[in-house]
Amino acid sequence: MSDTDRCRPQQFRRLSCALLTSWDLLGHIASVELLVTELLTNALQHGEGPEVDVMISADDDYLHVFVRDGSPHTPDPRPLDMEAENGRGLHLVTAIADEVEVSKDGTTVHCTLALQDSAA
């Protein structure tokens, strides 16, 4: 991973924070920042596609986070090891998101967070 790529998760955390602030969804900022950071880091480290795309959207019921890395290989969480310095990202994602799906072609991870009673 290049030095530029290492900066991307931090940049996208800031962008996510700004976006959710503009949508008045302050109560979800920490969760979305974590989802984006973990999924983007995994995509940059393990994806095989020429680029990585991040999209955040919302409807009346859910916030949606999509990270596409173009790799046809489905993410495979490592066994959980609390002593390890890495390898817990996908476990965190599944613990935080209400739902996690991988596209049929393996290129995109889609997470949802319920918006019910999300007062700031």
CSV table of C-alpha atoms in Angstrom, one decimal:
chain,number,residue,atom,x,y,z
A,1,MET,CA,0.0,0.0,0.0
A,2,SER,CA,1.4,3.4,-1.0
A,3,ASP,CA,1.8,6.4,1.4
A,4,THR,CA,-1.0,8.1,-0.4
A,5,ASP,CA,-3.3,5.0,0.1
A,6,ARG,CA,-2.4,5.0,3.8
A,7,CYS,CA,-3.9,8.5,4.1
A,8,ARG,CA,-7.2,7.5,2.4
A,9,PRO,CA,-9.0,6.1,5.5
A,10,GLN,CA,-8.4,9.3,7.5
A,11,GLN,CA,-9.6,11.4,4.5
A,12,PHE,CA,-12.7,9.4,4.1
A,13,ARG,CA,-13.4,9.5,7.9
A,14,ARG,CA,-13.4,13.3,7.6
A,15,LEU,CA,-15.6,13.3,4.5
A,16,SER,CA,-18.0,10.8,6.2
A,17,CYS,CA,-18.2,13.1,9.3
A,18,ALA,CA,-19.0,16.1,7.1
A,19,LEU,CA,-21.6,14.3,5.1
A,20,LEU,CA,-23.4,12.9,8.1
A,21,THR,CA,-23.2,16.3,9.8
A,22,SER,CA,-24.9,17.9,6.8
A,23,TRP,CA,-27.6,15.2,6.9
A,24,ASP,CA,-28.1,15.8,10.7
A,25,LEU,CA,-27.2,12.2,11.5
A,26,LEU,CA,-24.6,13.0,14.2
A,27,GLY,CA,-25.5,9.9,16.2
A,28,HIS,CA,-24.1,7.7,13.5
A,29,ILE,CA,-20.8,9.4,12.8
A,30,ALA,CA,-18.6,7.1,14.9
A,31,SER,CA,-20.1,4.0,13.4
A,32,VAL,CA,-19.9,5.1,9.8
A,33,GLU,CA,-16.3,6.3,10.4
A,34,LEU,CA,-15.4,2.9,11.7
A,35,LEU,CA,-17.1,1.0,8.9
A,36,VAL,CA,-15.5,3.2,6.2
A,37,THR,CA,-12.1,3.0,7.9
A,38,GLU,CA,-12.1,-0.8,8.2
A,39,LEU,CA,-13.6,-1.6,4.8
A,40,LEU,CA,-11.5,0.9,3.0
A,41,THR,CA,-8.3,-0.3,4.7
A,42,ASN,CA,-9.2,-3.9,3.7
A,43,ALA,CA,-9.9,-2.9,0.2
A,44,LEU,CA,-6.6,-1.0,-0.2
A,45,GLN,CA,-4.6,-3.9,1.4
A,46,HIS,CA,-6.3,-6.9,-0.2
A,47,GLY,CA,-8.3,-5.7,-3.2
A,48,GLU,CA,-7.1,-6.5,-6.6
A,49,GLY,CA,-9.1,-3.9,-8.6
A,50,PRO,CA,-7.6,-0.9,-10.3
A,51,GLU,CA,-9.4,1.5,-7.9
A,52,VAL,CA,-11.5,1.6,-4.7
A,53,ASP,CA,-14.9,3.3,-4.5
A,54,VAL,CA,-16.7,4.4,-1.4
A,55,MET,CA,-20.3,5.5,-1.4
A,56,ILE,CA,-22.5,6.5,1.6
A,57,SER,CA,-26.2,7.0,1.1
A,58,ALA,CA,-29.4,7.2,3.3
A,59,ASP,CA,-33.0,6.5,2.8
A,60,ASP,CA,-35.9,6.9,5.3
A,61,ASP,CA,-34.8,3.8,7.3
A,62,TYR,CA,-31.1,3.1,6.8
A,63,LEU,CA,-27.7,4.5,6.2
A,64,HIS,CA,-25.8,2.5,3.6
A,65,VAL,CA,-22.0,2.2,3.2
A,66,PHE,CA,-20.7,0.6,0.1
A,67,VAL,CA,-17.0,-0.1,-0.5
A,68,ARG,CA,-16.0,-1.6,-3.9
A,69,ASP,CA,-12.5,-2.8,-4.6
A,70,GLY,CA,-13.1,-4.6,-7.9
A,71,SER,CA,-11.6,-7.8,-6.5
A,72,PRO,CA,-13.7,-10.9,-7.3
A,73,HIS,CA,-12.5,-12.5,-4.0
A,74,THR,CA,-15.1,-12.4,-1.2
A,75,PRO,CA,-13.7,-11.0,2.0
A,76,ASP,CA,-12.9,-13.8,4.4
A,77,PRO,CA,-12.5,-12.8,8.1
A,78,ARG,CA,-9.6,-14.3,9.9
A,79,PRO,CA,-10.2,-16.2,13.1
A,80,LEU,CA,-10.7,-13.7,15.9
A,81,ASP,CA,-7.4,-13.3,17.9
A,82,MET,CA,-7.5,-10.6,20.5
A,83,GLU,CA,-3.7,-10.8,20.8
A,84,ALA,CA,-3.1,-10.0,17.1
A,85,GLU,CA,-2.3,-6.5,16.0
A,86,ASN,CA,-4.6,-6.8,13.0
A,87,GLY,CA,-7.2,-9.0,11.5
A,88,ARG,CA,-10.2,-7.8,13.6
A,89,GLY,CA,-11.6,-5.3,11.0
A,90,LEU,CA,-14.3,-7.5,9.5
A,91,HIS,CA,-15.3,-8.7,12.9
A,92,LEU,CA,-15.8,-5.1,14.0
A,93,VAL,CA,-17.8,-4.4,10.8
A,94,THR,CA,-20.2,-7.2,11.5
A,95,ALA,CA,-20.6,-6.2,15.1
A,96,ILE,CA,-21.4,-2.6,14.3
A,97,ALA,CA,-23.5,-2.8,11.2
A,98,ASP,CA,-27.1,-4.0,11.3
A,99,GLU,CA,-26.5,-6.0,8.1
A,100,VAL,CA,-23.4,-6.8,6.0
A,101,GLU,CA,-23.6,-8.1,2.5
A,102,VAL,CA,-21.1,-8.9,-0.2
A,103,SER,CA,-22.2,-8.5,-3.8
A,104,LYS,CA,-22.6,-11.7,-5.8
A,105,ASP,CA,-19.5,-10.9,-7.8
A,106,GLY,CA,-17.5,-10.3,-4.6
A,107,THR,CA,-16.4,-6.8,-5.6
A,108,THR,CA,-18.5,-4.8,-3.1
A,109,VAL,CA,-19.3,-4.8,0.6
A,110,HIS,CA,-22.5,-3.2,1.6
A,111,CYS,CA,-23.3,-2.3,5.2
A,112,THR,CA,-26.5,-0.9,6.6
A,113,LEU,CA,-27.2,1.0,9.9
A,114,ALA,CA,-30.8,1.5,11.0
A,115,LEU,CA,-31.9,5.1,11.4
A,116,GLN,CA,-34.8,4.5,13.9
A,117,ASP,CA,-34.8,7.1,16.6
A,118,SER,CA,-31.3,8.4,15.7
A,119,ALA,CA,-31.6,11.7,17.5
A,120,ALA,CA,-28.3,13.5,17.8
